[in-house]
Amino acid sequence: GAGVSQSPSNKVTEKGKDVELRCDPISGHTALYWYRQSLGQGLEFLIYFQGNSAPDKSGLPSDRFSAERTGGSVSTLTIQRTQQEDSAVYLCASSRLTSGRGNEQFFGPGTRLTVL
Amino acid sequence: GNSVTQMEGPVTLSEEAFLTINCTYTATGYPSLFWYVQYPGEGLQLLLKATKADDKGSNKGFEATYRKETTSFHLEKGSVQVSDSAVYFCALTMGNTGKLIFGQGTTLQVKP
């Protein structure tokens, strides 16, 4: 399996609970991105990590959302006190580099989050 | 800010028909442009890209030309197949961050 993997594939939670979503990027990819795909908002950028640099959190919709990337590999997206509007498919992507133009991002299958 | 606008879907075509999906962008500089495709039950994957004006990206019979004068990157295919049925996303990146800004997606359905 050389692709980006995400877990769980589906998550159903109750409003107010915290959830953690995991992403395993392609080995050797230094850049990692999180996006959200929802019916009302389409595909939105959330956060990205590049090596040891400070992450770009400019797309996070509220302070209930946070993410970390340990050891430059696996990343976890945490949503605290979930709300129904957080229901969406959360996509992770990785790429070899971010410098230069047109670097391809490889996407994982996503985690479908449903907040009841 | 930077943004991408795609034609509304769904687009329904018969097999072997000609396909055009319009995409225009707004950007403060010189973006790289992409088409991503999401087949039913599968993840997003890159279809083609172009990184500077007048470049043509092509893959699997699909083509798109980066038109700076009209800020467009329309996707075309001369003869679609049922297997091309999917959701198509136009996107751009700016600078060195690589973060993608997507259009709203266009669903294509090809009937035999």
XYZ file of N, CA and C in Angstrom:
684
model
N 0.821 -1.183 0.000
C 0.000 0.000 0.000
C 0.860 1.240 0.000
N 1.004 1.872 -1.137
C 1.860 3.040 -1.223
C 1.075 4.335 -1.165
N -0.231 4.255 -1.033
C -1.034 5.468 -1.083
C -1.219 6.094 0.280
N -1.962 7.210 0.290
C -2.334 7.876 1.532
C -3.474 7.081 2.172
N -3.342 6.794 3.458
C -4.411 6.080 4.140
C -4.987 6.950 5.245
N -6.283 6.750 5.499
C -6.970 7.513 6.531
C -7.818 6.563 7.362
N -7.947 6.916 8.634
C -8.808 6.115 9.500
C -9.466 7.003 10.545
N -10.692 6.652 10.987
C -11.506 5.596 10.400
C -12.082 6.025 9.054
N -12.692 5.121 8.338
C -13.322 5.495 7.080
C -14.664 6.181 7.337
N -15.307 5.782 8.408
C -16.576 6.397 8.811
C -16.564 6.628 10.303
N -17.141 7.755 10.715
C -17.233 8.048 12.137
C -18.569 8.730 12.401
N -19.341 8.124 13.291
C -20.596 8.727 13.721
C -20.425 9.104 15.186
N -20.742 10.344 15.503
C -20.569 10.804 16.862
C -21.753 11.673 17.279
N -21.841 11.899 18.560
C -22.911 12.751 19.061
C -22.411 14.179 19.212
N -23.288 15.095 19.013
C -22.960 16.507 19.175
C -22.324 16.730 20.547
N -21.211 17.487 20.538
C -20.529 17.809 21.777
C -19.341 16.913 22.084
N -19.245 15.760 21.405
C -18.125 14.864 21.636
C -16.908 15.303 20.817
N -15.725 14.855 21.253
C -14.493 15.111 20.505
C -14.210 13.927 19.576
N -13.599 14.219 18.425
C -13.207 13.149 17.509
C -11.776 13.380 17.037
N -11.115 12.272 16.712
C -9.767 12.319 16.140
C -9.756 11.550 14.833
N -9.209 12.189 13.816
C -9.102 11.577 12.503
C -7.618 11.441 12.174
N -7.264 10.306 11.591
C -5.847 10.017 11.376
C -5.513 9.948 9.899
N -4.314 10.382 9.579
C -3.828 10.330 8.197
C -2.396 9.798 8.172
N -2.156 8.787 7.330
C -0.814 8.283 7.075
C -0.424 8.673 5.660
N 0.512 9.611 5.503
C 0.869 10.056 4.154
C 1.761 9.040 3.452
N 2.031 9.301 2.200
C 2.957 8.476 1.442
C 4.362 8.679 2.008
N 5.067 7.580 2.194
C 6.403 7.650 2.769
C 7.303 8.566 1.934
N 7.984 9.474 2.635
C 8.897 10.381 1.950
C 8.276 11.691 1.531
N 6.952 11.800 1.615
C 6.300 13.066 1.283
C 6.441 14.026 2.456
N 6.967 15.215 2.162
C 7.226 16.165 3.237
C 6.028 17.072 3.521
N 5.146 17.216 2.568
C 3.995 18.099 2.737
C 2.732 17.279 2.977
N 1.899 17.748 3.913
C 0.648 17.068 4.247
C -0.440 18.107 4.389
N -1.593 17.827 3.806
C -2.713 18.766 3.777
C -3.964 18.081 4.323
N -4.825 18.868 4.941
C -6.177 18.440 5.285
C -7.170 19.344 4.550
N -8.195 18.699 3.985
C -9.289 19.402 3.333
C -10.607 18.838 3.868
N -11.665 19.608 3.642
C -12.992 19.152 4.038
C -13.911 19.259 2.828
N -14.712 18.216 2.620
C -15.650 18.197 1.507
C -17.056 18.077 2.064
N -17.837 19.127 1.891
C -19.207 19.105 2.390
C -20.143 19.615 1.323
N -21.435 19.270 1.471
C -22.405 19.630 0.441
C -22.531 21.134 0.293
N -22.537 21.830 1.395
C -22.777 23.261 1.319
C -21.556 24.082 0.935
N -20.376 23.588 1.263
C -19.153 24.385 1.100
C -18.188 23.832 0.067
N -18.488 22.701 -0.536
C -17.554 22.131 -1.505
C -16.297 21.650 -0.822
N -15.173 21.753 -1.532
C -13.878 21.313 -1.023
C -13.115 22.509 -0.466
N -12.795 22.444 0.838
C -12.124 23.569 1.489
C -10.807 23.122 2.092
N -9.803 23.948 1.934
C -8.517 23.743 2.589
C -8.670 24.010 4.083
N -8.035 23.177 4.913
C -8.061 23.369 6.354
C -6.692 23.757 6.906
N -5.687 22.902 6.674
C -4.382 23.111 7.294
C -3.336 22.363 6.489
N -2.085 22.879 6.517
C -1.028 22.107 5.887
C 0.254 22.159 6.690
N 1.030 21.084 6.580
C 2.304 20.910 7.244
C 3.384 20.720 6.178
N 4.510 21.364 6.420
C 5.660 21.191 5.534
C 6.901 21.014 6.401
N 7.418 19.815 6.435
C 8.618 19.528 7.196
C 8.480 19.977 8.637
N 9.483 20.708 9.113
C 9.494 21.189 10.489
C 8.982 22.616 10.625
N 8.487 23.174 9.538
C 7.981 24.548 9.582
C 6.670 24.607 10.349
N 6.353 25.807 10.831
C 5.067 25.995 11.499
C 3.943 25.733 10.502
N 2.896 25.029 10.908
C 1.815 24.722 9.973
C 1.037 25.971 9.575
N 0.469 25.902 8.385
C -0.440 26.955 7.920
C -1.852 26.551 8.327
N -2.384 27.257 9.332
C -3.698 26.912 9.879
C -4.799 27.819 9.353
N -4.528 28.515 8.294
C -5.429 29.583 7.858
C -6.813 29.109 7.459
N -6.968 27.821 7.159
C -8.265 27.326 6.732
C -9.119 26.723 7.830
N -8.605 26.616 9.024
C -9.382 26.006 10.105
C -10.589 26.893 10.424
N -11.789 26.312 10.455
C -12.997 27.140 10.597
C -13.232 27.697 12.001
N -12.679 27.075 13.026
C -12.839 27.578 14.388
C -11.752 27.002 15.275
N -11.668 27.506 16.492
C -10.630 27.012 17.413
C -10.980 25.631 17.973
N -12.118 25.069 17.588
C -12.423 23.687 17.980
C -11.604 22.694 17.141
N -11.046 23.186 16.050
C -10.276 22.340 15.135
C -8.785 22.521 15.407
N -8.063 21.404 15.473
C -6.609 21.455 15.608
C -6.032 20.233 14.917
N -4.749 20.321 14.621
C -4.082 19.186 13.985
C -2.635 19.173 14.392
N -2.065 17.998 14.395
C -0.648 17.858 14.650
C -0.079 16.805 13.707
N 1.218 16.913 13.545
C 1.917 15.944 12.705
C 3.150 15.501 13.463
N 3.181 14.254 13.836
C 4.251 13.744 14.680
C 5.358 13.132 13.831
N 6.587 13.525 14.140
C 7.736 12.941 13.464
C 7.753 13.153 11.976
N 7.066 14.181 11.522
C 7.035 14.463 10.099
C 6.302 13.448 9.277
N 5.479 12.603 9.921
C 4.767 11.577 9.160
C 3.277 11.638 9.455
N 2.807 10.795 10.363
C 1.377 10.674 10.650
C 0.816 11.988 11.175
N -0.417 12.282 10.753
C -1.094 13.478 11.235
C -2.443 13.108 11.833
N -2.836 13.878 12.856
C -4.135 13.711 13.484
C -4.876 15.034 13.460
N -6.099 14.998 12.969
C -6.986 16.163 13.001
C -7.983 15.933 14.126
N -8.055 16.875 15.054
C -8.950 16.758 16.201
C -10.024 17.828 16.118
N -11.260 17.400 16.318
C -12.378 18.339 16.392
C -12.982 18.199 17.779
N -12.971 19.270 18.525
C -13.539 19.257 19.871
C -14.973 19.760 19.844
N -15.755 19.209 20.764
C -17.149 19.671 20.943
C -17.852 19.737 19.578
N -17.914 18.619 18.910
C -18.424 18.593 17.531
C -19.829 19.168 17.428
N -20.073 19.798 16.292
C -21.370 20.372 15.951
C -21.879 19.693 14.680
N -23.182 19.802 14.443
C -23.752 19.151 13.269
C -23.163 19.695 11.975
N -22.780 20.963 11.969
C -22.209 21.537 10.754
C -20.808 21.013 10.470
N -20.235 20.249 11.404
C -18.925 19.636 11.155
C -19.054 18.371 10.300
N -20.267 17.892 10.104
C -20.477 16.692 9.287
C -19.974 16.937 7.880
N -19.067 16.072 7.419
C -18.421 16.249 6.124
C -17.501 15.057 5.895
N -16.887 15.040 4.729
C -15.805 14.091 4.461
C -14.496 14.845 4.619
N -13.629 14.340 5.461
C -12.342 14.977 5.724
C -11.274 14.239 4.929
N -10.608 14.981 4.059
C -9.626 14.418 3.151
C -8.223 14.835 3.553
N -7.319 13.886 3.447
C -5.909 14.160 3.686
C -5.173 13.970 2.367
N -4.156 14.775 2.130
C -3.340 14.651 0.924
C -1.890 14.872 1.287
N -1.004 14.284 0.506
C 0.415 14.541 0.714
C 1.091 14.770 -0.631
N 2.236 15.445 -0.579
C 3.026 15.654 -1.793
C 4.496 15.671 -1.420
N 5.332 15.484 -2.446
C 6.757 15.400 -2.185
C 7.316 16.728 -1.710
N 6.862 17.812 -2.362
C 7.400 19.136 -2.080
C 6.276 20.141 -2.171
N 6.450 21.267 -1.569
C 5.531 22.370 -1.847
C 6.213 23.468 -2.648
N 7.521 23.516 -2.632
C 8.190 24.542 -3.425
C 8.116 24.159 -4.892
N 8.172 25.130 -5.741
C 8.008 24.835 -7.153
C 6.549 24.820 -7.538
N 6.290 24.787 -8.797
C 4.931 24.938 -9.280
C 4.351 23.587 -9.682
N 3.092 23.442 -9.368
C 2.373 22.301 -9.915
C 2.663 20.964 -9.283
N 3.105 20.939 -8.020
C 3.339 19.639 -7.401
C 2.035 18.903 -7.176
N 2.023 17.608 -7.540
C 0.803 16.826 -7.431
C 0.560 16.432 -5.992
N -0.677 16.576 -5.559
C -1.079 16.088 -4.248
C -1.812 14.766 -4.435
N -1.503 13.818 -3.571
C -2.120 12.499 -3.597
C -3.094 12.423 -2.420
N -4.331 12.107 -2.735
C -5.382 12.142 -1.734
C -5.679 10.759 -1.161
N -6.034 10.756 0.114
C -6.543 9.561 0.741
C -8.026 9.390 0.453
N -8.614 8.273 0.902
C -10.025 7.990 0.624
C -10.992 8.812 1.461
N -10.475 9.456 2.513
C -11.331 10.315 3.326
C -11.930 9.611 4.528
N -12.328 10.422 5.503
C -13.112 9.969 6.650
C -14.445 10.699 6.605
N -15.526 9.910 6.542
C -16.863 10.522 6.554
C -17.305 10.692 7.991
N -17.460 11.945 8.420
C -17.870 12.252 9.796
C -19.333 12.667 9.799
N -20.098 12.018 10.644
C -21.502 12.364 10.826
C -21.713 12.722 12.290
N -22.192 13.935 12.516
C -22.466 14.395 13.881
C -23.977 14.422 14.077
N -24.442 13.613 15.015
C -25.896 13.512 15.240
C -26.407 14.561 16.219
N -9.825 37.860 -3.104
C -9.005 36.676 -2.878
C -9.019 35.780 -4.098
N -8.270 34.697 -4.015
C -8.190 33.737 -5.111
C -9.401 32.813 -5.098
N -9.929 32.522 -6.280
C -11.113 31.661 -6.350
C -11.200 30.983 -7.708
N -12.036 29.932 -7.756
C -12.266 29.164 -8.982
C -13.767 28.994 -9.166
N -14.235 29.192 -10.367
C -15.653 29.035 -10.679
C -15.812 28.026 -11.812
N -16.649 27.041 -11.578
C -16.924 26.027 -12.597
C -18.371 26.105 -13.025
N -18.638 25.575 -14.206
C -20.017 25.527 -14.671
C -20.820 24.605 -13.779
N -22.083 24.929 -13.649
C -22.985 24.127 -12.832
C -23.224 22.780 -13.506
N -23.397 21.772 -12.681
C -23.775 20.479 -13.232
C -25.189 20.133 -12.789
N -25.604 18.891 -12.976
C -24.847 17.848 -13.659
C -24.872 18.025 -15.179
N -23.841 17.470 -15.800
C -23.758 17.422 -17.239
C -24.032 15.985 -17.667
N -25.010 15.809 -18.534
C -25.374 14.483 -19.013
C -25.134 14.417 -20.509
N -24.327 13.446 -20.923
C -23.978 13.290 -22.328
C -24.156 11.844 -22.752
N -24.316 11.656 -24.041
C -24.289 10.309 -24.608
C -22.850 9.924 -24.920
N -22.589 8.627 -24.903
C -21.253 8.139 -25.218
C -20.810 8.679 -26.578
N -19.531 9.032 -26.667
C -18.873 9.570 -27.863
C -19.195 11.038 -28.112
N -19.941 11.664 -27.242
C -20.201 13.105 -27.394
C -18.961 13.903 -27.000
N -18.955 15.177 -27.422
C -17.872 16.100 -27.072
C -18.175 16.739 -25.722
N -17.139 16.839 -24.904
C -17.302 17.389 -23.563
C -16.530 18.697 -23.415
N -17.202 19.685 -22.835
C -16.523 20.881 -22.329
C -17.061 21.172 -20.940
N -16.161 21.351 -19.995
C -16.534 21.839 -18.658
C -15.759 23.141 -18.455
N -16.501 24.216 -18.291
C -15.875 25.532 -18.168
C -15.322 25.776 -16.772
N -14.177 26.426 -16.741
C -13.546 26.814 -15.477
C -12.877 28.163 -15.666
N -13.173 29.090 -14.781
C -12.481 30.369 -14.768
C -11.937 30.621 -13.373
N -10.922 31.453 -13.297
C -10.294 31.681 -12.001
C -10.069 33.166 -11.764
N -9.916 33.497 -10.507
C -9.504 34.832 -10.075
C -8.284 34.647 -9.200
N -7.200 35.325 -9.552
C -5.961 35.179 -8.785
C -5.161 36.462 -8.881
N -4.435 36.767 -7.807
C -3.663 37.996 -7.763
C -2.318 37.849 -8.449
N -1.886 36.660 -8.737
C -0.605 36.445 -9.383
C -0.744 35.458 -10.518
N 0.195 34.528 -10.583
C 0.208 33.538 -11.661
C 0.075 32.145 -11.062
N -1.152 31.651 -11.017
C -1.367 30.356 -10.366
C -0.943 29.185 -11.233
N -0.820 28.030 -10.619
C -0.818 26.759 -11.329
C -2.255 26.258 -11.334
N -2.636 25.601 -12.406
C -4.029 25.174 -12.579
C -4.111 23.665 -12.727
N -5.180 23.096 -12.185
C -5.336 21.649 -12.122
C -6.781 21.250 -12.437
N -6.919 20.049 -12.945
C -8.194 19.350 -12.940
C -7.999 18.063 -12.153
N -8.847 17.894 -11.116
C -8.896 16.658 -10.347
C -10.212 15.961 -10.663
N -10.200 14.632 -10.551
C -11.396 13.847 -10.845
C -11.669 12.896 -9.682
N -12.944 12.735 -9.396
C -13.369 11.824 -8.320
C -14.359 10.836 -8.930
N -13.886 9.612 -9.189
C -14.759 8.563 -9.712
C -15.627 8.016 -8.577
N -16.770 7.465 -8.890
C -17.667 6.955 -7.840
C -16.947 5.991 -6.906
N -17.026 6.278 -5.627
C -16.442 5.388 -4.632
C -14.929 5.472 -4.512
N -14.317 6.402 -5.227
C -12.860 6.516 -5.180
C -12.434 7.881 -4.665
N -11.145 7.998 -4.367
C -10.611 9.274 -3.897
C -10.282 10.215 -5.039
N -10.036 11.462 -4.680
C -9.630 12.462 -5.654
C -8.297 12.095 -6.281
N -8.191 12.299 -7.580
C -6.914 12.055 -8.234
C -6.676 13.114 -9.300
N -5.414 13.430 -9.496
C -5.055 14.439 -10.474
C -5.332 13.921 -11.881
N -6.004 14.747 -12.683
C -6.266 14.392 -14.071
C -5.227 15.053 -14.984
N -5.039 16.363 -14.823
C -4.040 17.073 -15.609
C -3.740 18.411 -14.957
N -2.674 19.050 -15.420
C -2.289 20.324 -14.830
C -1.555 21.176 -15.858
N -1.457 22.471 -15.547
C -0.666 23.407 -16.353
C -0.116 24.462 -15.411
N 1.136 24.823 -15.571
C 1.778 25.703 -14.604
C 2.073 27.096 -15.121
N 1.895 27.337 -16.413
C 2.088 28.693 -16.911
C 1.214 28.934 -18.125
N 1.063 30.198 -18.445
C 0.165 30.604 -19.521
C 0.509 29.895 -20.832
N -0.532 29.492 -21.530
C -0.486 28.810 -22.835
C -0.060 27.349 -22.743
N 0.277 26.876 -21.548
C 0.542 25.442 -21.378
C -0.743 24.662 -21.608
N -0.601 23.475 -22.182
C -1.739 22.573 -22.322
C -1.459 21.328 -21.505
N -2.369 21.011 -20.586
C -2.295 19.757 -19.863
C -3.152 18.721 -20.572
N -2.704 17.464 -20.562
C -3.494 16.417 -21.216
C -3.276 15.087 -20.529
N -4.335 14.268 -20.535
C -4.258 12.943 -19.921
C -5.549 12.212 -20.256
N -5.470 10.949 -20.592
C -6.624 10.086 -20.841
C -7.584 10.677 -21.875
N -7.079 11.446 -22.819
C -7.915 12.038 -23.844
C -8.499 13.379 -23.459
N -8.310 13.793 -22.215
C -8.756 15.096 -21.743
C -7.656 16.126 -21.988
N -8.085 17.365 -22.257
C -7.135 18.466 -22.454
C -7.675 19.721 -21.797
N -6.752 20.586 -21.375
C -7.136 21.910 -20.896
C -5.969 22.843 -21.151
N -6.249 24.049 -21.618
C -5.212 25.024 -21.929
C -5.322 26.209 -20.986
N -4.209 26.598 -20.408
C -4.112 27.721 -19.477
C -4.187 29.014 -20.281
N -5.307 29.713 -20.168
C -5.520 30.956 -20.916
C -5.496 32.128 -19.949
N -4.383 32.844 -19.975
C -4.221 33.964 -19.049
C -5.147 35.120 -19.448
N -5.320 35.341 -20.744
C -6.099 36.501 -21.196
C -7.569 36.390 -20.810
N -8.074 35.146 -20.725
C -9.470 34.951 -20.328
C -9.585 34.329 -18.939
N -8.476 34.186 -18.249
C -8.389 33.531 -16.924
C -9.242 32.265 -16.901
N -8.958 31.372 -17.852
C -9.762 30.166 -17.980
C -8.882 28.932 -18.115
N -9.500 27.781 -17.821
C -8.815 26.485 -17.923
C -9.901 25.441 -18.200
N -10.538 25.555 -19.338
C -11.672 24.705 -19.673
C -11.215 23.286 -19.990
N -11.975 22.323 -19.496
C -11.653 20.906 -19.724
C -12.425 20.410 -20.939
N -11.730 19.696 -21.829
C -12.367 19.183 -23.044
C -11.966 17.738 -23.290
N -12.905 17.012 -23.911
C -12.600 15.675 -24.408
C -13.427 15.450 -25.659
N -12.814 14.896 -26.659
C -13.474 14.767 -27.951
C -14.566 13.714 -27.987
N -14.411 12.656 -27.197
C -15.360 11.547 -27.259
C -15.411 10.879 -25.893
N -16.461 11.162 -25.142
C -16.522 10.646 -23.771
C -17.011 9.206 -23.756
N -16.640 8.518 -22.707
C -17.047 7.128 -22.477
C -17.833 7.050 -21.170
N -18.574 5.963 -21.034
C -19.339 5.768 -19.796
C -18.413 5.813 -18.585
N -17.205 5.291 -18.749
C -16.240 5.248 -17.646
C -15.734 6.628 -17.238
N -16.032 7.654 -17.995
C -15.643 9.030 -17.633
C -16.625 9.659 -16.640
N -17.717 8.974 -16.348
C -18.696 9.487 -15.396
C -18.031 9.675 -14.036
N -18.066 10.893 -13.536
C -17.331 11.240 -12.316
C -17.658 12.685 -11.969
N -17.058 13.140 -10.860
C -17.118 14.561 -10.504
C -15.762 15.176 -10.821
N -15.769 16.290 -11.531
C -14.547 16.957 -11.973
C -14.389 18.281 -11.228
N -13.197 18.493 -10.686
C -12.904 19.698 -9.917
C -11.772 20.470 -10.577
N -12.012 21.722 -10.830
C -10.960 22.630 -11.272
C -10.341 23.252 -10.016
N -9.039 23.487 -10.027
C -8.386 23.997 -8.825
C -7.152 24.808 -9.201
N -6.718 25.638 -8.267
C -5.481 26.393 -8.460
C -4.649 26.377 -7.194
N -3.359 26.594 -7.370
C -2.465 26.858 -6.254
C -1.692 28.137 -6.558
N -1.324 28.832 -5.473
C -0.551 30.065 -5.608
C 0.717 29.958 -4.790
N 1.786 30.521 -5.288
C 3.009 30.596 -4.516
C 3.562 29.236 -4.148
N 4.180 29.170 -2.990
C 4.880 27.955 -2.592
C 4.116 27.088 -1.594
N 2.932 27.522 -1.199
C 2.245 26.731 -0.177
C 1.673 25.445 -0.740
N 1.276 25.474 -1.990
C 0.699 24.284 -2.595
C -0.728 24.000 -2.206
N -1.323 24.818 -1.342
C -2.697 24.497 -0.940
C -3.635 24.766 -2.107
N -4.516 23.825 -2.335
C -5.419 23.871 -3.469
C -6.676 24.658 -3.126
N -7.076 25.502 -4.060
C -8.368 26.187 -3.993
C -9.228 25.579 -5.093
N -10.341 24.981 -4.700
C -11.159 24.207 -5.624
C -12.382 24.978 -6.089
N -12.822 24.664 -7.298
C -14.153 25.031 -7.722
C -15.159 24.105 -7.072
N -16.432 24.347 -7.367
C -17.474 23.610 -6.655
C -17.693 22.204 -7.194
N -17.036 21.844 -8.292
C -17.179 20.508 -8.853
C -18.308 20.430 -9.860
N -18.109 19.620 -10.882
C -19.127 19.395 -11.918
C -19.303 17.898 -12.094
N -20.525 17.436 -11.911
C -20.816 16.019 -12.087
C -21.086 15.730 -13.556
N -20.381 14.755 -14.079
C -20.578 14.312 -15.464
C -21.172 12.913 -15.451
N -22.266 12.753 -16.164
C -22.856 11.436 -16.342
C -22.888 11.130 -17.827
N -22.283 10.015 -18.212
C -22.262 9.600 -19.607
C -23.135 8.369 -19.762
N -24.112 8.446 -20.666
C -25.032 7.342 -20.877
C -24.660 6.574 -22.133
N -24.810 5.244 -22.073
C -24.448 4.425 -23.247
C -25.412 4.669 -24.407
